[in-house]
Coordinates of C-alpha atoms in Angstrom, one line a residue:
M1 CA 0.0 0.0 0.0
K2 CA 1.0 3.7 -0.4
C3 CA 1.7 5.9 2.6
G4 CA 2.2 9.3 1.0
E5 CA 5.4 8.9 -1.1
S6 CA 6.4 5.6 0.6
N7 CA 5.5 2.0 -0.1
L8 CA 4.5 -0.4 2.7
E9 CA 4.5 -4.1 1.9
Y10 CA 2.5 -6.4 4.2
S11 CA 0.9 -9.9 4.5
V12 CA -2.1 -11.2 6.3
F13 CA -2.1 -14.8 7.6
G14 CA -5.2 -16.5 9.2
K15 CA -8.5 -15.1 10.3
G16 CA -9.6 -13.9 13.7
T17 CA -8.4 -11.5 16.4
P18 CA -5.7 -9.3 14.8
V19 CA -2.0 -9.5 15.7
L20 CA 0.4 -6.9 14.3
L21 CA 3.8 -8.6 14.0
F22 CA 7.1 -6.6 13.7
H23 CA 9.5 -9.1 12.3
G24 CA 13.2 -9.4 13.3
G25 CA 16.3 -8.7 11.2
H26 CA 16.9 -10.2 7.8
S27 CA 13.2 -11.0 7.4
G28 CA 10.0 -9.4 6.0
C29 CA 6.3 -10.0 5.5
Q30 CA 7.2 -13.5 4.4
E31 CA 8.1 -14.4 8.0
E32 CA 6.8 -17.9 9.1
F33 CA 7.9 -18.4 12.7
G34 CA 5.0 -18.8 15.0
L35 CA 2.3 -18.0 12.5
E36 CA 0.7 -21.5 12.2
K37 CA 0.1 -21.7 15.9
L38 CA -1.4 -18.2 16.1
A39 CA -3.7 -18.9 13.1
A40 CA -4.8 -22.2 14.5
S41 CA -5.6 -20.5 17.8
G42 CA -8.0 -18.0 16.2
F43 CA -5.6 -15.1 15.4
S44 CA -5.0 -13.2 12.2
V45 CA -1.3 -12.1 11.8
I46 CA -0.6 -8.8 9.9
T47 CA 3.1 -8.6 9.1
P48 CA 4.4 -5.4 7.5
S49 CA 7.9 -5.5 6.0
R50 CA 9.8 -3.0 8.1
P51 CA 11.7 -0.1 6.3
G52 CA 14.3 -1.3 3.9
Y53 CA 13.0 -4.9 3.8
G54 CA 11.1 -6.4 0.8
L55 CA 9.2 -3.8 -1.1
T56 CA 8.8 -1.3 1.8
S57 CA 10.6 2.0 1.3
A58 CA 13.9 2.5 3.1
N59 CA 12.9 5.1 5.6
G60 CA 15.1 5.5 8.7
D61 CA 12.6 7.6 10.6
L62 CA 11.1 5.2 13.0
R63 CA 8.3 7.5 14.2
E64 CA 7.2 8.0 10.6
A65 CA 7.3 4.2 10.0
C66 CA 5.1 3.7 13.1
S67 CA 2.6 6.3 11.7
H68 CA 2.5 4.2 8.5
Y69 CA 1.6 1.1 10.5
K70 CA -1.3 3.0 12.0
L71 CA -2.4 3.9 8.5
L72 CA -2.2 0.2 7.7
L73 CA -4.5 -0.7 10.5
E74 CA -6.9 2.0 9.3
H75 CA -6.7 0.5 5.8
L76 CA -7.6 -2.9 7.2
E77 CA -10.4 -1.3 9.3
L78 CA -8.9 -2.5 12.5
D79 CA -9.4 -0.5 15.7
K80 CA -7.1 -2.4 18.0
V81 CA -4.5 -5.2 17.8
H82 CA -2.1 -7.3 19.8
V83 CA 1.5 -6.3 19.0
I84 CA 4.4 -8.7 18.8
A85 CA 7.9 -7.4 18.3
V86 CA 10.7 -9.9 17.4
S87 CA 14.5 -9.4 17.9
A88 CA 15.6 -6.2 16.0
G89 CA 11.9 -5.3 15.6
G90 CA 11.9 -4.5 19.4
P91 CA 12.4 -0.7 19.0
T92 CA 9.5 -0.6 16.5
G93 CA 7.1 -2.4 18.8
I94 CA 8.1 -0.2 21.8
L95 CA 7.7 3.1 19.8
F96 CA 4.4 2.0 18.2
C97 CA 2.8 1.0 21.5
A98 CA 4.0 4.2 23.1
M99 CA 2.7 6.4 20.3
F100 CA -0.6 4.7 19.8
P101 CA -1.8 3.2 23.2
D102 CA -5.4 3.2 22.1
K103 CA -4.6 0.8 19.3
V104 CA -3.0 -1.8 21.4
Y105 CA -4.5 -4.7 23.4
S106 CA -1.2 -6.2 24.5
F107 CA 2.5 -6.1 23.7
T108 CA 4.8 -9.1 23.4
L109 CA 8.5 -9.0 23.0
Q110 CA 10.2 -12.1 21.6
S111 CA 14.0 -12.3 21.9
A112 CA 13.8 -8.6 21.4
V113 CA 16.1 -5.7 21.5
T114 CA 14.9 -3.2 24.2
K115 CA 17.8 -1.0 24.7
P116 CA 21.0 0.1 22.8
W117 CA 22.5 -2.9 21.0
L118 CA 25.6 -3.6 19.0
T119 CA 27.7 -0.4 19.1
P120 CA 30.0 0.5 16.2
Q121 CA 32.9 -0.7 18.3
D122 CA 31.5 -4.3 18.5
K123 CA 33.0 -6.9 16.1
E124 CA 29.5 -8.1 15.2
Y125 CA 28.5 -4.6 14.2
K126 CA 31.5 -4.2 12.0
V127 CA 31.1 -7.6 10.3
A128 CA 27.3 -7.0 9.8
K129 CA 28.0 -3.7 8.1
R130 CA 30.2 -5.5 5.6
I131 CA 28.3 -8.7 4.7
F132 CA 24.7 -7.4 5.1
K133 CA 25.0 -4.1 3.2
P134 CA 23.1 -3.6 -0.1
G135 CA 25.1 -5.1 -2.9
A136 CA 26.7 -7.8 -0.7
E137 CA 23.8 -9.2 1.3
K138 CA 22.2 -11.1 -1.6
N139 CA 25.4 -13.0 -2.2
T140 CA 25.8 -13.6 1.6
W141 CA 22.3 -15.2 1.9
M142 CA 22.7 -17.1 -1.4
M143 CA 25.9 -18.7 -0.1
L144 CA 24.4 -19.5 3.3
A145 CA 21.3 -21.0 1.7
A146 CA 23.4 -23.1 -0.7
M147 CA 25.6 -24.4 2.1
N148 CA 22.6 -25.1 4.3
N149 CA 20.8 -27.0 1.6
L150 CA 23.8 -29.1 0.9
L151 CA 24.9 -29.7 4.5
P152 CA 22.0 -28.8 6.8
K153 CA 23.2 -30.3 10.1
L154 CA 26.8 -29.1 9.6
T155 CA 25.6 -25.6 8.8
F156 CA 23.4 -25.5 11.9
R157 CA 26.3 -26.6 14.0
M158 CA 28.6 -24.0 12.5
M159 CA 26.1 -21.1 13.0
A160 CA 24.7 -22.2 16.4
S161 CA 27.2 -20.1 18.4
S162 CA 25.7 -16.9 16.8
F163 CA 22.4 -17.7 18.5
S164 CA 23.4 -19.6 21.7
K165 CA 25.9 -19.3 24.6
L166 CA 25.8 -23.1 25.1
P167 CA 28.3 -25.6 23.9
Y168 CA 26.9 -27.6 21.0
R169 CA 26.5 -30.8 23.1
E170 CA 24.1 -28.8 25.3
I171 CA 22.3 -27.2 22.3
S172 CA 21.7 -30.6 20.8
K173 CA 19.8 -31.8 23.9
R174 CA 17.3 -28.9 23.4
L175 CA 16.6 -29.6 19.7
D176 CA 14.0 -31.8 18.1
S177 CA 13.7 -33.6 14.7
Q178 CA 12.4 -30.5 12.9
S179 CA 15.1 -28.1 14.2
S180 CA 17.5 -28.4 11.3
V181 CA 14.6 -28.4 8.8
M182 CA 13.2 -25.1 10.2
F183 CA 16.7 -23.5 10.4
R184 CA 17.3 -24.4 6.7
A185 CA 14.0 -22.9 5.7
M186 CA 14.8 -19.7 7.5
N187 CA 18.1 -19.3 5.8
N188 CA 16.4 -19.9 2.4
R189 CA 13.9 -17.1 2.9
Q190 CA 16.1 -14.5 4.6
R191 CA 17.3 -11.3 3.0
S192 CA 18.7 -8.1 4.5
C193 CA 18.1 -5.7 1.6
S194 CA 18.9 -2.2 3.1
G195 CA 16.8 -3.0 6.2
F196 CA 19.4 -4.5 8.5
L197 CA 21.6 -1.5 8.2
I198 CA 18.6 0.7 9.2
D199 CA 18.1 -1.7 12.1
L200 CA 21.7 -1.3 13.3
E201 CA 21.2 2.5 13.4
Q202 CA 17.8 2.4 15.1
C203 CA 19.1 -0.1 17.7
Q204 CA 21.7 2.5 18.8
Q205 CA 18.8 4.6 20.3
D206 CA 17.5 4.5 23.8
Y207 CA 13.8 4.1 24.0
S208 CA 13.6 3.7 27.8
R209 CA 11.2 6.6 28.2
E210 CA 8.8 5.2 25.6
L211 CA 9.1 1.7 27.1
A212 CA 8.2 3.0 30.5
S213 CA 5.2 4.8 29.2
I214 CA 3.5 1.8 27.6
Q215 CA 0.1 1.1 29.1
A216 CA -0.8 -2.2 27.6
P217 CA 0.0 -5.6 29.4
I218 CA 3.5 -6.8 28.4
L219 CA 4.8 -10.3 27.9
V220 CA 8.6 -10.8 27.5
M221 CA 9.7 -14.1 25.9
H222 CA 13.4 -14.9 25.9
S223 CA 15.9 -17.8 26.2
Q224 CA 18.3 -17.6 29.0
N225 CA 21.0 -19.0 26.6
D226 CA 20.5 -16.3 23.9
S227 CA 23.9 -15.0 22.7
S228 CA 22.5 -12.6 20.1
V229 CA 20.3 -10.5 22.4
P230 CA 21.5 -10.9 26.0
L231 CA 19.4 -11.2 29.1
S232 CA 20.0 -7.6 29.9
H233 CA 17.3 -6.8 27.4
P234 CA 14.4 -8.6 29.1
N235 CA 15.8 -7.4 32.5
H236 CA 15.6 -3.8 31.2
V237 CA 11.9 -4.3 30.5
K238 CA 11.2 -5.7 34.0
A239 CA 13.0 -2.7 35.5
L240 CA 10.9 -0.2 33.7
Q241 CA 7.7 -2.2 33.6
P242 CA 7.6 -4.1 37.0
H243 CA 4.2 -5.7 36.3
S244 CA 5.3 -7.2 32.9
Q245 CA 5.1 -11.0 32.6
I246 CA 8.5 -12.6 32.0
C247 CA 8.8 -16.0 30.3
I248 CA 12.5 -17.0 30.2
L249 CA 13.1 -20.7 29.5
D250 CA 16.2 -22.9 29.3
S251 CA 15.8 -23.3 25.5
W252 CA 18.8 -23.5 23.2
G253 CA 19.0 -19.9 22.1
H254 CA 17.8 -16.8 20.2
L255 CA 15.4 -18.7 17.8
I256 CA 12.7 -19.6 20.4
W257 CA 10.4 -21.1 17.7
I258 CA 12.9 -23.9 17.1
G259 CA 13.5 -26.8 19.4
K260 CA 11.9 -28.7 22.2
H261 CA 10.9 -25.6 24.2
A262 CA 9.0 -24.0 21.2
A263 CA 5.6 -25.5 22.4
E264 CA 6.1 -23.9 25.8
Y265 CA 6.7 -20.5 24.3
D266 CA 3.6 -21.0 22.0
N267 CA 1.4 -21.9 24.8
A268 CA 2.5 -19.0 27.0
L269 CA 1.9 -16.6 24.1
I270 CA -1.6 -17.9 23.3
T271 CA -2.6 -17.9 27.0
F272 CA -1.4 -14.3 27.3
L273 CA -3.1 -13.0 24.2
S274 CA -6.4 -14.8 25.1
R275 CA -6.3 -13.3 28.6
N276 CA -5.9 -9.8 27.2
M277 CA -8.4 -10.1 24.3
I278 CA -11.1 -7.5 24.9
R279 CA -13.0 -8.0 21.7
K280 CA -12.7 -9.8 18.4
K281 CA -12.6 -8.3 15.0
E282 CA -11.6 -10.2 11.9
C283 CA -8.9 -8.9 9.7
R284 CA -9.8 -8.3 6.1
P285 CA -6.8 -8.3 3.7

């Protein structure tokens, strides 16, 4: 859809009570993690591609982007939604919920960035700026996907330390038969476009004031073994929002939708959303 001079790409999955999903880095409106369970539980998931991802215009102004998401809800004739923010989508969720409290039933943070993350001095920041910049990111993901398709279990093992603090022998205890399959599918659909560089800049900002002002009930979902977004991030939410519900499990790492603990996260989310569901309104694409 058009928002003034900008384009906003989005998808709608399922029918029922609306959920606005702000995806993580290297993703877009094609995100799949968690959607099947939500749809089967009576929720409709609206996923806009955040700025710089997919066909959405590369706009670095986060407040303007949040205003566009409000226009999207108006376009879909939705008065109020549950909001879920994932990983690098955390700042977007925080700002949207702070800016438009009357639009939000509840707010869930999944493995989410909630305070300044990855400074320019960090090795991960410097590497990301090189391999995920426009012009390079397509080749990066093509190589990762090709390697993952050829050697799925080995690729998972090689990349696991990017997502988990655990040694691989402990990671393997927390995986199930579908883990490598889901990881492979993720690597085949991911792209950074110009979006991840925008994420890196936006994640330098401190949104503590906005986070503290959120009125909606908050659920924080995180793995205690996450090496990508450390536990200081959910702890930051608890410090500013003492009544928030915290779900931290001994799962394998950052990707909480993969592995033996995924069902526990799903059940906690559905229970939270259902408890904070004031009224239903189906989403019309």
